[in-house]
Amino acid sequence: MTISDLLTYCMSKSATEQTFKEEWEATQIKRHGVLCAMVHEKEGRPVLTLKTSPALAELLREEHSDIFPSEHLHKSCWSTLWLDGSLKDSQIYYLLDAAMQQADATHAAGTSQHSE
């Protein structure tokens, strides 16, 4: 999978935007304004950094050598994976969708707090 393929997929989702984080040279993917993923290069290879629960992050890292702790974000719940590694595109899309759902939940929790 390429970074372009991934960004096209992300931008096809409603309430999704991309911004550029210059100091990390990374394109951030936000859902309802909540950061859920970043795409960038590491060691000349395309990578995706995404948010999961701490338990899922640990499990993914144990199961897949192509998934490792994030370099820039909280390592317990942010993982980075090689886009050109052994994970199937369908697995990457599934993890990205899960990160977007987590961002949706964060947004909803924040919205409900503001409306009380």
Short mmCIF file of N, CA and C in Angstrom, two decimals:
data_model
loop_
_atom_site.label_atom_id
_atom_site.label_comp_id
_atom_site.label_asym_id
_atom_site.label_seq_id
_atom_site.Cartn_x
_atom_site.Cartn_y
_atom_site.Cartn_z
N MET A 1 0.84 -1.17 0.00
CA MET A 1 0.00 0.00 0.00
C MET A 1 0.89 1.24 0.00
N THR A 2 0.45 2.27 -0.70
CA THR A 2 1.20 3.52 -0.74
C THR A 2 0.54 4.56 0.17
N ILE A 3 1.28 5.61 0.47
CA ILE A 3 0.72 6.71 1.26
C ILE A 3 -0.44 7.33 0.50
N SER A 4 -0.31 7.48 -0.80
CA SER A 4 -1.39 8.05 -1.62
C SER A 4 -2.66 7.21 -1.53
N ASP A 5 -2.52 5.88 -1.61
CA ASP A 5 -3.68 4.99 -1.48
C ASP A 5 -4.37 5.19 -0.13
N LEU A 6 -3.57 5.28 0.91
CA LEU A 6 -4.10 5.41 2.26
C LEU A 6 -4.82 6.75 2.44
N LEU A 7 -4.22 7.83 1.95
CA LEU A 7 -4.85 9.15 2.08
C LEU A 7 -6.14 9.22 1.27
N THR A 8 -6.16 8.61 0.10
CA THR A 8 -7.39 8.57 -0.71
C THR A 8 -8.49 7.86 0.06
N TYR A 9 -8.16 6.73 0.69
CA TYR A 9 -9.13 5.99 1.50
C TYR A 9 -9.64 6.85 2.66
N CYS A 10 -8.73 7.49 3.36
CA CYS A 10 -9.12 8.31 4.51
C CYS A 10 -10.03 9.45 4.11
N MET A 11 -9.69 10.12 3.03
CA MET A 11 -10.46 11.29 2.63
C MET A 11 -11.81 10.92 2.03
N SER A 12 -12.03 9.64 1.76
CA SER A 12 -13.35 9.20 1.29
C SER A 12 -14.33 9.07 2.45
N LYS A 13 -13.84 9.14 3.67
CA LYS A 13 -14.67 9.03 4.87
C LYS A 13 -15.20 10.41 5.28
N SER A 14 -16.43 10.45 5.74
CA SER A 14 -17.00 11.73 6.16
C SER A 14 -16.31 12.24 7.43
N ALA A 15 -16.35 13.55 7.61
CA ALA A 15 -15.81 14.23 8.80
C ALA A 15 -14.32 14.01 8.99
N THR A 16 -13.60 13.72 7.89
CA THR A 16 -12.17 13.45 7.95
C THR A 16 -11.41 14.57 7.26
N GLU A 17 -10.32 14.99 7.87
CA GLU A 17 -9.47 16.02 7.29
C GLU A 17 -8.02 15.62 7.45
N GLN A 18 -7.17 16.22 6.64
CA GLN A 18 -5.74 15.98 6.79
C GLN A 18 -5.03 17.31 6.97
N THR A 19 -4.03 17.29 7.84
CA THR A 19 -3.18 18.45 8.09
C THR A 19 -1.74 17.96 8.07
N PHE A 20 -0.81 18.89 7.95
CA PHE A 20 0.60 18.50 7.90
C PHE A 20 1.31 18.97 9.15
N LYS A 21 1.97 18.07 9.84
CA LYS A 21 2.76 18.36 11.04
C LYS A 21 4.22 18.49 10.59
N GLU A 22 4.65 19.74 10.44
CA GLU A 22 5.96 19.99 9.82
C GLU A 22 7.12 19.38 10.59
N GLU A 23 7.13 19.53 11.93
CA GLU A 23 8.29 19.03 12.67
C GLU A 23 8.45 17.51 12.61
N TRP A 24 7.38 16.79 12.30
CA TRP A 24 7.46 15.33 12.15
C TRP A 24 7.44 14.92 10.69
N GLU A 25 7.26 15.89 9.80
CA GLU A 25 7.12 15.61 8.37
C GLU A 25 6.07 14.52 8.15
N ALA A 26 4.90 14.74 8.76
CA ALA A 26 3.84 13.74 8.73
C ALA A 26 2.50 14.38 8.37
N THR A 27 1.72 13.66 7.60
CA THR A 27 0.35 14.08 7.32
C THR A 27 -0.54 13.46 8.39
N GLN A 28 -1.23 14.32 9.11
CA GLN A 28 -2.11 13.86 10.17
C GLN A 28 -3.51 13.64 9.62
N ILE A 29 -4.16 12.59 10.07
CA ILE A 29 -5.53 12.30 9.71
C ILE A 29 -6.38 12.56 10.95
N LYS A 30 -7.34 13.45 10.82
CA LYS A 30 -8.22 13.78 11.94
C LYS A 30 -9.65 13.49 11.55
N ARG A 31 -10.39 13.00 12.53
CA ARG A 31 -11.81 12.72 12.34
C ARG A 31 -12.54 13.57 13.36
N HIS A 32 -13.45 14.43 12.90
CA HIS A 32 -14.14 15.38 13.78
C HIS A 32 -13.12 16.21 14.57
N GLY A 33 -11.97 16.48 13.96
CA GLY A 33 -10.93 17.27 14.62
C GLY A 33 -10.06 16.50 15.60
N VAL A 34 -10.30 15.20 15.76
CA VAL A 34 -9.54 14.36 16.70
C VAL A 34 -8.50 13.55 15.91
N LEU A 35 -7.24 13.67 16.30
CA LEU A 35 -6.17 12.93 15.63
C LEU A 35 -6.38 11.42 15.81
N CYS A 36 -6.36 10.69 14.68
CA CYS A 36 -6.50 9.23 14.77
C CYS A 36 -5.38 8.49 14.05
N ALA A 37 -4.65 9.18 13.16
CA ALA A 37 -3.58 8.51 12.42
C ALA A 37 -2.64 9.54 11.80
N MET A 38 -1.47 9.07 11.44
CA MET A 38 -0.49 9.89 10.70
C MET A 38 0.20 9.00 9.68
N VAL A 39 0.51 9.58 8.53
CA VAL A 39 1.31 8.87 7.54
C VAL A 39 2.57 9.68 7.27
N HIS A 40 3.67 8.96 7.16
CA HIS A 40 4.96 9.61 6.94
C HIS A 40 5.95 8.56 6.48
N GLU A 41 7.20 8.93 6.40
CA GLU A 41 8.23 7.96 6.06
C GLU A 41 9.18 7.78 7.22
N LYS A 42 9.64 6.56 7.37
CA LYS A 42 10.63 6.22 8.40
C LYS A 42 11.67 5.34 7.71
N GLU A 43 12.90 5.75 7.82
CA GLU A 43 13.99 5.00 7.18
C GLU A 43 13.74 4.80 5.69
N GLY A 44 13.09 5.81 5.06
CA GLY A 44 12.82 5.76 3.63
C GLY A 44 11.66 4.87 3.23
N ARG A 45 10.92 4.38 4.22
CA ARG A 45 9.76 3.50 3.94
C ARG A 45 8.49 4.17 4.42
N PRO A 46 7.35 3.92 3.73
CA PRO A 46 6.08 4.52 4.16
C PRO A 46 5.53 3.83 5.40
N VAL A 47 5.07 4.63 6.35
CA VAL A 47 4.50 4.08 7.58
C VAL A 47 3.18 4.77 7.92
N LEU A 48 2.38 4.07 8.69
CA LEU A 48 1.14 4.57 9.26
C LEU A 48 1.25 4.47 10.77
N THR A 49 0.98 5.56 11.46
CA THR A 49 0.92 5.56 12.92
C THR A 49 -0.54 5.76 13.28
N LEU A 50 -1.08 4.88 14.12
CA LEU A 50 -2.49 4.99 14.47
C LEU A 50 -2.74 4.68 15.93
N LYS A 51 -3.90 5.15 16.39
CA LYS A 51 -4.25 4.98 17.81
C LYS A 51 -5.12 3.74 17.99
N THR A 52 -4.81 2.99 19.04
CA THR A 52 -5.62 1.83 19.43
C THR A 52 -5.72 1.83 20.95
N SER A 53 -6.44 0.89 21.47
CA SER A 53 -6.42 0.72 22.92
C SER A 53 -5.05 0.17 23.30
N PRO A 54 -4.60 0.40 24.54
CA PRO A 54 -3.32 -0.17 24.97
C PRO A 54 -3.26 -1.69 24.82
N ALA A 55 -4.36 -2.38 25.11
CA ALA A 55 -4.37 -3.84 25.01
C ALA A 55 -4.20 -4.29 23.56
N LEU A 56 -4.88 -3.62 22.64
CA LEU A 56 -4.75 -3.98 21.23
C LEU A 56 -3.35 -3.65 20.73
N ALA A 57 -2.80 -2.53 21.14
CA ALA A 57 -1.45 -2.16 20.72
C ALA A 57 -0.45 -3.25 21.12
N GLU A 58 -0.56 -3.72 22.35
CA GLU A 58 0.34 -4.77 22.84
C GLU A 58 0.17 -6.06 22.04
N LEU A 59 -1.08 -6.45 21.80
CA LEU A 59 -1.36 -7.66 21.05
C LEU A 59 -0.82 -7.56 19.62
N LEU A 60 -1.06 -6.44 18.96
CA LEU A 60 -0.59 -6.26 17.58
C LEU A 60 0.93 -6.37 17.50
N ARG A 61 1.61 -5.77 18.45
CA ARG A 61 3.08 -5.79 18.44
C ARG A 61 3.62 -7.20 18.69
N GLU A 62 2.91 -7.97 19.50
CA GLU A 62 3.31 -9.36 19.75
C GLU A 62 3.09 -10.23 18.52
N GLU A 63 2.00 -9.96 17.79
CA GLU A 63 1.61 -10.80 16.66
C GLU A 63 2.30 -10.44 15.35
N HIS A 64 2.70 -9.17 15.18
CA HIS A 64 3.21 -8.69 13.89
C HIS A 64 4.53 -7.95 14.07
N SER A 65 5.56 -8.45 13.45
CA SER A 65 6.87 -7.79 13.54
C SER A 65 6.90 -6.45 12.81
N ASP A 66 5.92 -6.21 11.93
CA ASP A 66 5.86 -4.95 11.19
C ASP A 66 5.13 -3.85 11.96
N ILE A 67 4.73 -4.11 13.21
CA ILE A 67 4.06 -3.12 14.04
C ILE A 67 4.91 -2.88 15.28
N PHE A 68 5.17 -1.61 15.57
CA PHE A 68 6.05 -1.25 16.68
C PHE A 68 5.57 0.06 17.32
N PRO A 69 6.06 0.40 18.51
CA PRO A 69 5.61 1.62 19.20
C PRO A 69 5.91 2.88 18.39
N SER A 70 5.04 3.85 18.52
CA SER A 70 5.21 5.13 17.83
C SER A 70 6.47 5.85 18.29
N GLU A 71 7.08 6.56 17.39
CA GLU A 71 8.28 7.33 17.72
C GLU A 71 7.92 8.65 18.39
N HIS A 72 6.78 9.26 17.99
CA HIS A 72 6.45 10.62 18.44
C HIS A 72 5.31 10.70 19.45
N LEU A 73 4.46 9.70 19.51
CA LEU A 73 3.26 9.77 20.34
C LEU A 73 3.32 8.74 21.47
N HIS A 74 2.38 8.82 22.38
CA HIS A 74 2.34 7.95 23.56
C HIS A 74 2.39 6.49 23.12
N LYS A 75 3.43 5.81 23.51
CA LYS A 75 3.71 4.46 23.02
C LYS A 75 2.73 3.39 23.47
N SER A 76 1.99 3.63 24.55
CA SER A 76 1.07 2.58 25.01
C SER A 76 -0.14 2.44 24.10
N CYS A 77 -0.52 3.50 23.40
CA CYS A 77 -1.72 3.39 22.56
C CYS A 77 -1.52 3.85 21.11
N TRP A 78 -0.32 4.29 20.76
CA TRP A 78 -0.02 4.67 19.38
C TRP A 78 1.02 3.71 18.82
N SER A 79 0.66 3.07 17.70
CA SER A 79 1.57 2.12 17.06
C SER A 79 1.85 2.56 15.63
N THR A 80 3.02 2.17 15.16
CA THR A 80 3.42 2.46 13.79
C THR A 80 3.57 1.13 13.05
N LEU A 81 3.14 1.13 11.79
CA LEU A 81 3.28 -0.08 10.98
C LEU A 81 3.80 0.29 9.59
N TRP A 82 4.56 -0.64 9.03
CA TRP A 82 5.09 -0.46 7.67
C TRP A 82 3.96 -0.64 6.68
N LEU A 83 3.76 0.33 5.79
CA LEU A 83 2.74 0.17 4.75
C LEU A 83 3.18 -0.81 3.67
N ASP A 84 4.49 -0.99 3.52
CA ASP A 84 5.00 -1.91 2.51
C ASP A 84 5.49 -3.22 3.13
N GLY A 85 4.99 -3.52 4.32
CA GLY A 85 5.41 -4.73 5.02
C GLY A 85 4.49 -5.91 4.74
N SER A 86 4.41 -6.82 5.70
CA SER A 86 3.69 -8.08 5.50
C SER A 86 2.19 -7.99 5.78
N LEU A 87 1.72 -6.88 6.37
CA LEU A 87 0.28 -6.78 6.64
C LEU A 87 -0.49 -6.60 5.34
N LYS A 88 -1.62 -7.27 5.25
CA LYS A 88 -2.49 -7.13 4.07
C LYS A 88 -3.17 -5.77 4.11
N ASP A 89 -3.50 -5.25 2.94
CA ASP A 89 -4.21 -3.97 2.87
C ASP A 89 -5.48 -4.02 3.70
N SER A 90 -6.20 -5.14 3.64
CA SER A 90 -7.46 -5.26 4.38
C SER A 90 -7.22 -5.12 5.89
N GLN A 91 -6.09 -5.63 6.39
CA GLN A 91 -5.77 -5.50 7.81
C GLN A 91 -5.48 -4.04 8.17
N ILE A 92 -4.76 -3.36 7.29
CA ILE A 92 -4.45 -1.94 7.52
C ILE A 92 -5.72 -1.11 7.52
N TYR A 93 -6.61 -1.35 6.56
CA TYR A 93 -7.88 -0.61 6.51
C TYR A 93 -8.71 -0.88 7.76
N TYR A 94 -8.71 -2.12 8.22
CA TYR A 94 -9.47 -2.47 9.44
C TYR A 94 -8.94 -1.69 10.64
N LEU A 95 -7.62 -1.66 10.80
CA LEU A 95 -7.02 -0.93 11.93
C LEU A 95 -7.28 0.57 11.81
N LEU A 96 -7.23 1.10 10.60
CA LEU A 96 -7.50 2.52 10.39
C LEU A 96 -8.96 2.84 10.70
N ASP A 97 -9.87 1.99 10.27
CA ASP A 97 -11.29 2.19 10.59
C ASP A 97 -11.51 2.16 12.10
N ALA A 98 -10.83 1.26 12.79
CA ALA A 98 -10.95 1.19 14.26
C ALA A 98 -10.43 2.47 14.91
N ALA A 99 -9.32 3.02 14.39
CA ALA A 99 -8.78 4.27 14.92
C ALA A 99 -9.77 5.42 14.69
N MET A 100 -10.43 5.41 13.54
CA MET A 100 -11.43 6.44 13.25
C MET A 100 -12.64 6.31 14.18
N GLN A 101 -13.05 5.08 14.45
CA GLN A 101 -14.16 4.86 15.38
C GLN A 101 -13.80 5.35 16.78
N GLN A 102 -12.56 5.14 17.18
CA GLN A 102 -12.11 5.62 18.47
C GLN A 102 -12.14 7.15 18.50
N ALA A 103 -11.75 7.79 17.41
CA ALA A 103 -11.82 9.26 17.32
C ALA A 103 -13.28 9.73 17.38
N ASP A 104 -14.17 8.99 16.72
CA ASP A 104 -15.60 9.32 16.78
C ASP A 104 -16.10 9.28 18.22
N ALA A 105 -15.69 8.25 18.97
CA ALA A 105 -16.12 8.11 20.36
C ALA A 105 -15.55 9.24 21.22
N THR A 106 -14.31 9.61 20.98
CA THR A 106 -13.70 10.72 21.71
C THR A 106 -14.44 12.02 21.42
N HIS A 107 -14.77 12.23 20.15
CA HIS A 107 -15.51 13.42 19.75
C HIS A 107 -16.90 13.44 20.40
N ALA A 108 -17.59 12.31 20.37
CA ALA A 108 -18.93 12.23 20.95
C ALA A 108 -18.89 12.49 22.45
N ALA A 109 -17.88 11.95 23.13
CA ALA A 109 -17.76 12.16 24.58
C ALA A 109 -17.52 13.64 24.87
N GLY A 110 -16.70 14.29 24.06
CA GLY A 110 -16.44 15.71 24.24
C GLY A 110 -17.65 16.56 23.93
N THR A 111 -18.42 16.17 22.92
CA THR A 111 -19.64 16.90 22.55
C THR A 111 -20.68 16.77 23.64
N SER A 112 -20.84 15.56 24.19
CA SER A 112 -21.86 15.38 25.24
C SER A 112 -21.47 16.13 26.51
N GLN A 113 -20.18 16.24 26.80
CA GLN A 113 -19.75 16.99 27.97
C GLN A 113 -20.06 18.47 27.80
N HIS A 114 -19.90 18.99 26.57
CA HIS A 114 -20.16 20.40 26.32
C HIS A 114 -21.64 20.74 26.34
N SER A 115 -22.49 19.75 26.04
CA SER A 115 -23.92 20.01 25.97
C SER A 115 -24.62 19.87 27.31
N GLU A 116 -23.92 19.43 28.33
CA GLU A 116 -24.54 19.25 29.65
C GLU A 116 -24.59 20.55 30.42
#
